PDB file of C-alpha atoms in Angstrom:
ATOM      1  CA  GLN A   1     -71.734 -46.894  21.364  1.00  0.00           C
ATOM      2  CA  PRO A   2     -72.485 -46.328  24.911  1.00  0.00           C
ATOM      3  CA  ALA A   3     -70.049 -44.533  27.366  1.00  0.00           C
ATOM      4  CA  LEU A   4     -70.756 -47.408  29.325  1.00  0.00           C
ATOM      5  CA  THR A   5     -70.068 -51.384  28.940  1.00  0.00           C
ATOM      6  CA  GLN A   6     -72.760 -53.803  29.977  1.00  0.00           C
ATOM      7  CA  PRO A   7     -72.707 -57.544  28.877  1.00  0.00           C
ATOM      8  CA  ALA A   8     -74.840 -57.491  26.440  1.00  0.00           C
ATOM      9  CA  SER A   9     -76.620 -60.608  28.474  1.00  0.00           C
ATOM     10  CA  VAL A  10     -76.427 -62.500  32.236  1.00  0.00           C
ATOM     11  CA  SER A  11     -78.987 -65.522  32.821  1.00  0.00           C
ATOM     12  CA  GLY A  12     -79.550 -67.637  36.135  1.00  0.00           C
ATOM     13  CA  SER A  13     -81.062 -69.853  38.161  1.00  0.00           C
ATOM     14  CA  PRO A  14     -84.206 -69.490  40.681  1.00  0.00           C
ATOM     15  CA  GLY A  15     -82.706 -68.857  43.918  1.00  0.00           C
ATOM     16  CA  GLN A  16     -79.392 -67.997  42.041  1.00  0.00           C
ATOM     17  CA  SER A  17     -77.302 -64.672  42.237  1.00  0.00           C
ATOM     18  CA  ILE A  18     -75.622 -63.229  39.681  1.00  0.00           C
ATOM     19  CA  THR A  19     -74.009 -60.030  39.162  1.00  0.00           C
ATOM     20  CA  ILE A  20     -73.971 -57.779  36.681  1.00  0.00           C
ATOM     21  CA  SER A  21     -70.903 -55.181  34.931  1.00  0.00           C
ATOM     22  CA  CYS A  22     -70.815 -51.812  34.278  1.00  0.00           C
ATOM     23  CA  THR A  23     -67.154 -50.726  32.386  1.00  0.00           C
ATOM     24  CA  GLY A  24     -66.694 -46.955  32.881  1.00  0.00           C
ATOM     25  CA  THR A  25     -63.390 -44.281  33.113  1.00  0.00           C
ATOM     26  CA  SER A  26     -61.711 -42.402  34.966  1.00  0.00           C
ATOM     27  CA  SER A  27     -63.991 -39.615  33.805  1.00  0.00           C
ATOM     28  CA  ASP A  28     -67.700 -41.077  34.719  1.00  0.00           C
ATOM     29  CA  VAL A  29     -67.828 -44.771  37.247  1.00  0.00           C
ATOM     30  CA  GLY A  30     -64.860 -44.544  38.707  1.00  0.00           C
ATOM     31  CA  ASN A  31     -64.384 -40.043  38.900  1.00  0.00           C
ATOM     32  CA  TYR A  32     -67.768 -39.674  41.086  1.00  0.00           C
ATOM     33  CA  ASN A  33     -69.892 -41.926  43.975  1.00  0.00           C
ATOM     34  CA  LEU A  34     -72.886 -41.471  41.572  1.00  0.00           C
ATOM     35  CA  VAL A  35     -73.642 -44.618  39.729  1.00  0.00           C
ATOM     36  CA  SER A  36     -77.416 -45.793  40.037  1.00  0.00           C
ATOM     37  CA  TRP A  37     -78.925 -48.573  38.554  1.00  0.00           C
ATOM     38  CA  TYR A  38     -82.481 -49.177  36.159  1.00  0.00           C
ATOM     39  CA  GLN A  39     -84.918 -51.721  36.275  1.00  0.00           C
ATOM     40  CA  GLN A  40     -86.797 -52.534  32.807  1.00  0.00           C
ATOM     41  CA  HIS A  41     -89.711 -54.507  32.173  1.00  0.00           C
ATOM     42  CA  PRO A  42     -90.820 -55.139  27.988  1.00  0.00           C
ATOM     43  CA  GLY A  43     -92.981 -52.029  26.913  1.00  0.00           C
ATOM     44  CA  LYS A  44     -91.840 -50.170  30.377  1.00  0.00           C
ATOM     45  CA  ALA A  45     -90.704 -46.548  31.886  1.00  0.00           C
ATOM     46  CA  PRO A  46     -86.637 -47.964  33.601  1.00  0.00           C
ATOM     47  CA  LYS A  47     -87.593 -48.332  37.917  1.00  0.00           C
ATOM     48  CA  LEU A  48     -84.398 -47.264  40.066  1.00  0.00           C
ATOM     49  CA  MET A  49     -83.463 -49.913  41.835  1.00  0.00           C
ATOM     50  CA  ILE A  50     -80.346 -48.539  43.149  1.00  0.00           C
ATOM     51  CA  TYR A  51     -78.858 -45.617  43.349  1.00  0.00           C
ATOM     52  CA  GLU A  52     -75.355 -43.303  44.802  1.00  0.00           C
ATOM     53  CA  GLY A  53     -73.801 -47.501  44.217  1.00  0.00           C
ATOM     54  CA  HIS A  54     -74.895 -49.252  46.818  1.00  0.00           C
ATOM     55  CA  LYS A  55     -78.585 -47.494  47.650  1.00  0.00           C
ATOM     56  CA  ARG A  56     -81.642 -48.966  47.544  1.00  0.00           C
ATOM     57  CA  PRO A  57     -84.608 -46.594  47.448  1.00  0.00           C
ATOM     58  CA  SER A  58     -87.813 -46.991  49.685  1.00  0.00           C
ATOM     59  CA  GLY A  59     -89.880 -50.029  48.737  1.00  0.00           C
ATOM     60  CA  VAL A  60     -87.084 -52.311  47.127  1.00  0.00           C
ATOM     61  CA  SER A  61     -86.072 -55.525  47.891  1.00  0.00           C
ATOM     62  CA  ASP A  62     -82.606 -55.283  49.386  1.00  0.00           C
ATOM     63  CA  ARG A  63     -81.260 -59.143  46.880  1.00  0.00           C
ATOM     64  CA  PHE A  64     -80.395 -55.874  44.369  1.00  0.00           C
ATOM     65  CA  SER A  65     -77.002 -54.462  46.131  1.00  0.00           C
ATOM     66  CA  GLY A  66     -74.322 -52.069  44.528  1.00  0.00           C
ATOM     67  CA  SER A  67     -70.899 -51.316  44.597  1.00  0.00           C
ATOM     68  CA  LYS A  68     -67.962 -50.215  42.807  1.00  0.00           C
ATOM     69  CA  SER A  69     -64.000 -50.967  41.924  1.00  0.00           C
ATOM     70  CA  GLY A  70     -62.044 -48.439  40.781  1.00  0.00           C
ATOM     71  CA  ASN A  71     -63.605 -47.832  36.419  1.00  0.00           C
ATOM     72  CA  THR A  72     -66.580 -51.102  36.943  1.00  0.00           C
ATOM     73  CA  ALA A  73     -70.108 -50.916  39.118  1.00  0.00           C
ATOM     74  CA  SER A  74     -71.186 -53.963  40.085  1.00  0.00           C
ATOM     75  CA  LEU A  75     -75.032 -54.334  39.933  1.00  0.00           C
ATOM     76  CA  THR A  76     -75.753 -58.439  42.854  1.00  0.00           C
ATOM     77  CA  ILE A  77     -79.363 -59.976  42.377  1.00  0.00           C
ATOM     78  CA  SER A  78     -79.215 -62.739  44.976  1.00  0.00           C
ATOM     79  CA  GLY A  79     -81.895 -64.842  45.476  1.00  0.00           C
ATOM     80  CA  LEU A  80     -82.855 -64.923  41.978  1.00  0.00           C
ATOM     81  CA  GLN A  81     -86.359 -65.069  40.671  1.00  0.00           C
ATOM     82  CA  ALA A  82     -88.914 -65.292  37.572  1.00  0.00           C
ATOM     83  CA  GLU A  83     -89.674 -61.537  38.370  1.00  0.00           C
ATOM     84  CA  ASP A  84     -86.703 -60.082  38.403  1.00  0.00           C
ATOM     85  CA  GLU A  85     -86.119 -60.874  34.579  1.00  0.00           C
ATOM     86  CA  ALA A  86     -85.121 -57.573  32.685  1.00  0.00           C
ATOM     87  CA  ASP A  87     -82.923 -55.446  31.229  1.00  0.00           C
ATOM     88  CA  TYR A  88     -81.551 -54.081  33.907  1.00  0.00           C
ATOM     89  CA  HIS A  89     -79.535 -50.779  32.427  1.00  0.00           C
ATOM     90  CA  CYS A  90     -76.675 -48.900  34.670  1.00  0.00           C
ATOM     91  CA  CYS A  91     -76.017 -45.388  34.326  1.00  0.00           C
ATOM     92  CA  SER A  92     -73.198 -42.058  35.974  1.00  0.00           C
ATOM     93  CA  TYR A  93     -72.764 -39.128  36.313  1.00  0.00           C
ATOM     94  CA  ALA A  94     -69.825 -37.893  34.021  1.00  0.00           C
ATOM     95  CA  GLY A  95     -68.962 -34.910  34.757  1.00  0.00           C
ATOM     96  CA  ASP A  96     -69.795 -31.017  33.532  1.00  0.00           C
ATOM     97  CA  TYR A  97     -73.267 -31.540  35.058  1.00  0.00           C
ATOM     98  CA  THR A  98     -73.792 -34.216  31.772  1.00  0.00           C
ATOM     99  CA  TRP A  99     -74.410 -38.091  32.758  1.00  0.00           C
ATOM    100  CA  VAL A 100     -73.522 -41.879  30.366  1.00  0.00           C
ATOM    101  CA  PHE A 101     -75.319 -44.785  30.268  1.00  0.00           C
ATOM    102  CA  GLY A 102     -74.916 -48.528  29.394  1.00  0.00           C
ATOM    103  CA  GLY A 103     -75.751 -50.746  26.567  1.00  0.00           C
ATOM    104  CA  GLY A 104     -78.374 -52.376  28.559  1.00  0.00           C
ATOM    105  CA  THR A 105     -78.383 -55.461  30.321  1.00  0.00           C
ATOM    106  CA  LYS A 106     -80.629 -58.346  29.688  1.00  0.00           C
ATOM    107  CA  LEU A 107     -81.233 -61.016  31.902  1.00  0.00           C
ATOM    108  CA  THR A 108     -82.593 -63.849  31.737  1.00  0.00           C
ATOM    109  CA  VAL A 109     -83.908 -66.273  34.758  1.00  0.00           C
ATOM    110  CA  LEU A 110     -83.731 -69.967  33.492  1.00  0.00           C
TER     111      LEU A 110
ATOM    112  CA  GLN B   1     -98.394 -39.226  43.717  1.00  0.00           C
ATOM    113  CA  VAL B   2     -95.211 -37.599  41.777  1.00  0.00           C
ATOM    114  CA  GLN B   3     -96.518 -38.592  38.652  1.00  0.00           C
ATOM    115  CA  LEU B   4     -95.151 -37.318  34.931  1.00  0.00           C
ATOM    116  CA  VAL B   5     -97.685 -37.526  32.458  1.00  0.00           C
ATOM    117  CA  GLN B   6     -95.735 -37.678  29.219  1.00  0.00           C
ATOM    118  CA  SER B   7     -97.997 -35.804  25.422  1.00  0.00           C
ATOM    119  CA  GLY B   8     -98.763 -39.651  22.468  1.00  0.00           C
ATOM    120  CA  ALA B   9     -97.625 -40.055  19.631  1.00  0.00           C
ATOM    121  CA  GLU B  10     -95.561 -38.874  17.125  1.00  0.00           C
ATOM    122  CA  VAL B  11     -94.946 -39.657  13.732  1.00  0.00           C
ATOM    123  CA  LYS B  12     -92.691 -37.225  11.730  1.00  0.00           C
ATOM    124  CA  ASN B  13     -91.265 -37.167   8.469  1.00  0.00           C
ATOM    125  CA  PRO B  14     -87.056 -37.219   7.418  1.00  0.00           C
ATOM    126  CA  GLY B  15     -85.914 -33.630   8.064  1.00  0.00           C
ATOM    127  CA  ALA B  16     -89.055 -32.489  10.434  1.00  0.00           C
ATOM    128  CA  SER B  17     -89.500 -31.855  14.611  1.00  0.00           C
ATOM    129  CA  VAL B  18     -91.047 -33.293  17.005  1.00  0.00           C
ATOM    130  CA  LYS B  19     -92.270 -31.331  19.986  1.00  0.00           C
ATOM    131  CA  VAL B  20     -92.751 -33.684  22.879  1.00  0.00           C
ATOM    132  CA  SER B  21     -94.175 -32.800  26.873  1.00  0.00           C
ATOM    133  CA  CYS B  22     -93.630 -33.956  30.982  1.00  0.00           C
ATOM    134  CA  LYS B  23     -96.780 -32.630  32.467  1.00  0.00           C
ATOM    135  CA  ALA B  24     -95.933 -32.819  36.423  1.00  0.00           C
ATOM    136  CA  SER B  25     -97.602 -33.201  39.844  1.00  0.00           C
ATOM    137  CA  GLY B  26     -97.375 -34.393  43.167  1.00  0.00           C
ATOM    138  CA  TYR B  27     -94.190 -32.418  44.177  1.00  0.00           C
ATOM    139  CA  ILE B  28     -92.794 -28.932  43.502  1.00  0.00           C
ATOM    140  CA  PHE B  29     -92.102 -28.432  39.483  1.00  0.00           C
ATOM    141  CA  ASN B  30     -89.514 -25.733  40.597  1.00  0.00           C
ATOM    142  CA  ASN B  31     -87.345 -28.466  43.190  1.00  0.00           C
ATOM    143  CA  TYR B  32     -86.932 -30.354  40.109  1.00  0.00           C
ATOM    144  CA  VAL B  33     -84.316 -30.864  37.138  1.00  0.00           C
ATOM    145  CA  ILE B  34     -86.395 -32.715  34.126  1.00  0.00           C
ATOM    146  CA  HIS B  35     -83.970 -35.011  31.763  1.00  0.00           C
ATOM    147  CA  TRP B  36     -85.001 -36.307  28.681  1.00  0.00           C
ATOM    148  CA  VAL B  37     -83.692 -40.059  27.601  1.00  0.00           C
ATOM    149  CA  ARG B  38     -84.098 -41.849  24.870  1.00  0.00           C
ATOM    150  CA  GLN B  39     -84.285 -45.647  23.327  1.00  0.00           C
ATOM    151  CA  ALA B  40     -83.836 -46.268  20.073  1.00  0.00           C
ATOM    152  CA  PRO B  41     -85.315 -50.145  19.575  1.00  0.00           C
ATOM    153  CA  GLY B  42     -83.993 -52.990  20.299  1.00  0.00           C
ATOM    154  CA  GLN B  43     -81.307 -50.600  21.861  1.00  0.00           C
ATOM    155  CA  GLY B  44     -79.630 -49.023  25.770  1.00  0.00           C
ATOM    156  CA  LEU B  45     -81.324 -45.531  26.821  1.00  0.00           C
ATOM    157  CA  GLU B  46     -79.264 -41.877  25.799  1.00  0.00           C
ATOM    158  CA  TRP B  47     -78.853 -39.696  27.859  1.00  0.00           C
ATOM    159  CA  MET B  48     -80.543 -36.190  25.546  1.00  0.00           C
ATOM    160  CA  GLY B  49     -79.979 -33.062  28.464  1.00  0.00           C
ATOM    161  CA  TRP B  50     -81.813 -31.525  31.646  1.00  0.00           C
ATOM    162  CA  VAL B  51     -83.861 -28.774  31.895  1.00  0.00           C
ATOM    163  CA  ASN B  52     -83.475 -27.016  35.389  1.00  0.00           C
ATOM    164  CA  GLY B  53     -87.764 -26.162  36.681  1.00  0.00           C
ATOM    165  CA  GLY B  54     -86.471 -23.004  38.905  1.00  0.00           C
ATOM    166  CA  ASN B  55     -84.113 -21.117  36.848  1.00  0.00           C
ATOM    167  CA  GLY B  56     -84.662 -22.249  33.262  1.00  0.00           C
ATOM    168  CA  ASP B  57     -80.596 -23.557  32.792  1.00  0.00           C
ATOM    169  CA  ARG B  58     -80.165 -25.880  30.912  1.00  0.00           C
ATOM    170  CA  LYS B  59     -77.215 -28.996  29.368  1.00  0.00           C
ATOM    171  CA  TYR B  60     -77.715 -30.517  26.237  1.00  0.00           C
ATOM    172  CA  SER B  61     -75.643 -33.870  25.329  1.00  0.00           C
ATOM    173  CA  GLN B  62     -73.230 -33.169  22.922  1.00  0.00           C
ATOM    174  CA  ASN B  63     -74.952 -35.794  20.529  1.00  0.00           C
ATOM    175  CA  LEU B  64     -77.755 -33.867  20.553  1.00  0.00           C
ATOM    176  CA  GLN B  65     -76.589 -30.430  20.284  1.00  0.00           C
ATOM    177  CA  GLY B  66     -78.612 -27.848  18.759  1.00  0.00           C
ATOM    178  CA  ARG B  67     -80.969 -30.406  17.553  1.00  0.00           C
ATOM    179  CA  VAL B  68     -82.479 -30.447  20.458  1.00  0.00           C
ATOM    180  CA  ILE B  69     -84.534 -27.038  22.385  1.00  0.00           C
ATOM    181  CA  LEU B  70     -85.466 -28.210  26.426  1.00  0.00           C
ATOM    182  CA  ASN B  71     -87.555 -25.711  27.727  1.00  0.00           C
ATOM    183  CA  ARG B  72     -90.607 -25.830  30.741  1.00  0.00           C
ATOM    184  CA  ASP B  73     -93.780 -23.732  31.624  1.00  0.00           C
ATOM    185  CA  THR B  74     -94.115 -23.321  35.277  1.00  0.00           C
ATOM    186  CA  SER B  75     -97.285 -21.742  35.605  1.00  0.00           C
ATOM    187  CA  ALA B  76     -98.207 -25.374  33.648  1.00  0.00           C
ATOM    188  CA  SER B  77     -95.584 -27.660  35.968  1.00  0.00           C
ATOM    189  CA  THR B  78     -94.263 -29.056  32.529  1.00  0.00           C
ATOM    190  CA  ALA B  79     -91.500 -29.925  30.340  1.00  0.00           C
ATOM    191  CA  TYR B  80     -90.535 -30.267  26.913  1.00  0.00           C
ATOM    192  CA  MET B  81     -88.330 -31.629  24.526  1.00  0.00           C
ATOM    193  CA  GLU B  82     -87.616 -30.099  20.781  1.00  0.00           C
ATOM    194  CA  LEU B  83     -85.855 -32.648  18.475  1.00  0.00           C
ATOM    195  CA  SER B  84     -85.243 -30.564  14.810  1.00  0.00           C
ATOM    196  CA  SER B  85     -83.958 -32.469  12.003  1.00  0.00           C
ATOM    197  CA  LEU B  86     -85.884 -35.629  12.355  1.00  0.00           C
ATOM    198  CA  LYS B  87     -83.906 -38.885  11.197  1.00  0.00           C
ATOM    199  CA  SER B  88     -85.153 -42.373  11.035  1.00  0.00           C
ATOM    200  CA  GLU B  89     -81.845 -43.121  13.502  1.00  0.00           C
ATOM    201  CA  ASP B  90     -84.613 -40.280  15.496  1.00  0.00           C
ATOM    202  CA  THR B  91     -86.878 -43.495  15.612  1.00  0.00           C
ATOM    203  CA  ALA B  92     -86.576 -44.012  19.603  1.00  0.00           C
ATOM    204  CA  ILE B  93     -89.282 -44.100  22.373  1.00  0.00           C
ATOM    205  CA  TYR B  94     -88.384 -40.786  24.536  1.00  0.00           C
ATOM    206  CA  PHE B  95     -88.332 -40.972  28.551  1.00  0.00           C
ATOM    207  CA  CYS B  96     -88.504 -37.831  30.728  1.00  0.00           C
ATOM    208  CA  ALA B  97     -87.221 -38.304  34.429  1.00  0.00           C
ATOM    209  CA  ARG B  98     -86.778 -35.747  37.519  1.00  0.00           C
ATOM    210  CA  VAL B  99     -83.661 -35.521  39.446  1.00  0.00           C
ATOM    211  CA  ASP B 100     -83.941 -33.173  42.702  1.00  0.00           C
ATOM    212  CA  GLY B 101     -82.426 -30.319  42.728  1.00  0.00           C
ATOM    213  CA  SER B 102     -80.321 -30.358  45.644  1.00  0.00           C
ATOM    214  CA  GLY B 103     -77.478 -32.314  44.484  1.00  0.00           C
ATOM    215  CA  HIS B 104     -78.641 -35.318  42.868  1.00  0.00           C
ATOM    216  CA  ALA B 105     -77.829 -37.465  40.491  1.00  0.00           C
ATOM    217  CA  PHE B 106     -80.345 -40.658  40.088  1.00  0.00           C
ATOM    218  CA  PHE B 107     -84.011 -40.826  38.411  1.00  0.00           C
ATOM    219  CA  ASP B 108     -86.084 -40.617  40.843  1.00  0.00           C
ATOM    220  CA  TYR B 109     -89.759 -40.727  38.492  1.00  0.00           C
ATOM    221  CA  TRP B 110     -89.612 -41.742  35.264  1.00  0.00           C
ATOM    222  CA  GLY B 111     -92.957 -39.939  32.736  1.00  0.00           C
ATOM    223  CA  GLN B 112     -93.911 -43.356  30.596  1.00  0.00           C
ATOM    224  CA  GLY B 113     -92.729 -42.568  27.777  1.00  0.00           C
ATOM    225  CA  THR B 114     -93.872 -41.711  23.896  1.00  0.00           C
ATOM    226  CA  LEU B 115     -92.631 -42.783  20.682  1.00  0.00           C
ATOM    227  CA  VAL B 116     -91.506 -41.536  18.074  1.00  0.00           C
ATOM    228  CA  THR B 117     -91.204 -42.370  14.474  1.00  0.00           C
ATOM    229  CA  VAL B 118     -90.052 -40.705  11.583  1.00  0.00           C
ATOM    230  CA  SER B 119     -90.518 -42.705   8.177  1.00  0.00           C
ATOM    231  CA  SER B 120     -91.268 -40.777   5.033  1.00  0.00           C
TER     232      SER B 120
END
């Protein structure tokens, strides 16, 4: 069982906004501002989209944003585009130099 | 440009061992930590552990403790993941990924992945 809980799937129409949740515990998500999000297209390696909860790497669209409340982190994608269809994975530092991932969420753009 | 290039696909019998390499280029190998992450078919990502490119320190996931060994060869800028006593559940794509050694906690570059298939 993945340590972090994500919805298995979410969907939205082009132009809409969606939010993917990532629920952990007070030992990981809730204790550190070190959640990152990764986009993964089929057959490809994951790509960093958000780090330290809300920061975007250079080159990542500002349509992607991250936030956290308590033990739950969230990834919001606004202005959905067809190219956003992919799997999204959250990850958190969990203390003692260990990391944990969520089970991944499949985003479908209708 | 930063690149992590992994070795090719492997097919192994149950009980055997596998060793996957991850060759880094485009940055100073010693300044970063290499993590290993695996993904079983149709599943999410699972963190396996890390090896410090500079001092060789390492940390393993409790789930794999005792079966996984992470090493690095600084002269070759290459990290290695060896997994022993393979089971069918170890069938997965294995990724290496880089983390800044100065206290950051995110994976900014990833290898292309290595498929390991465990089957008799």
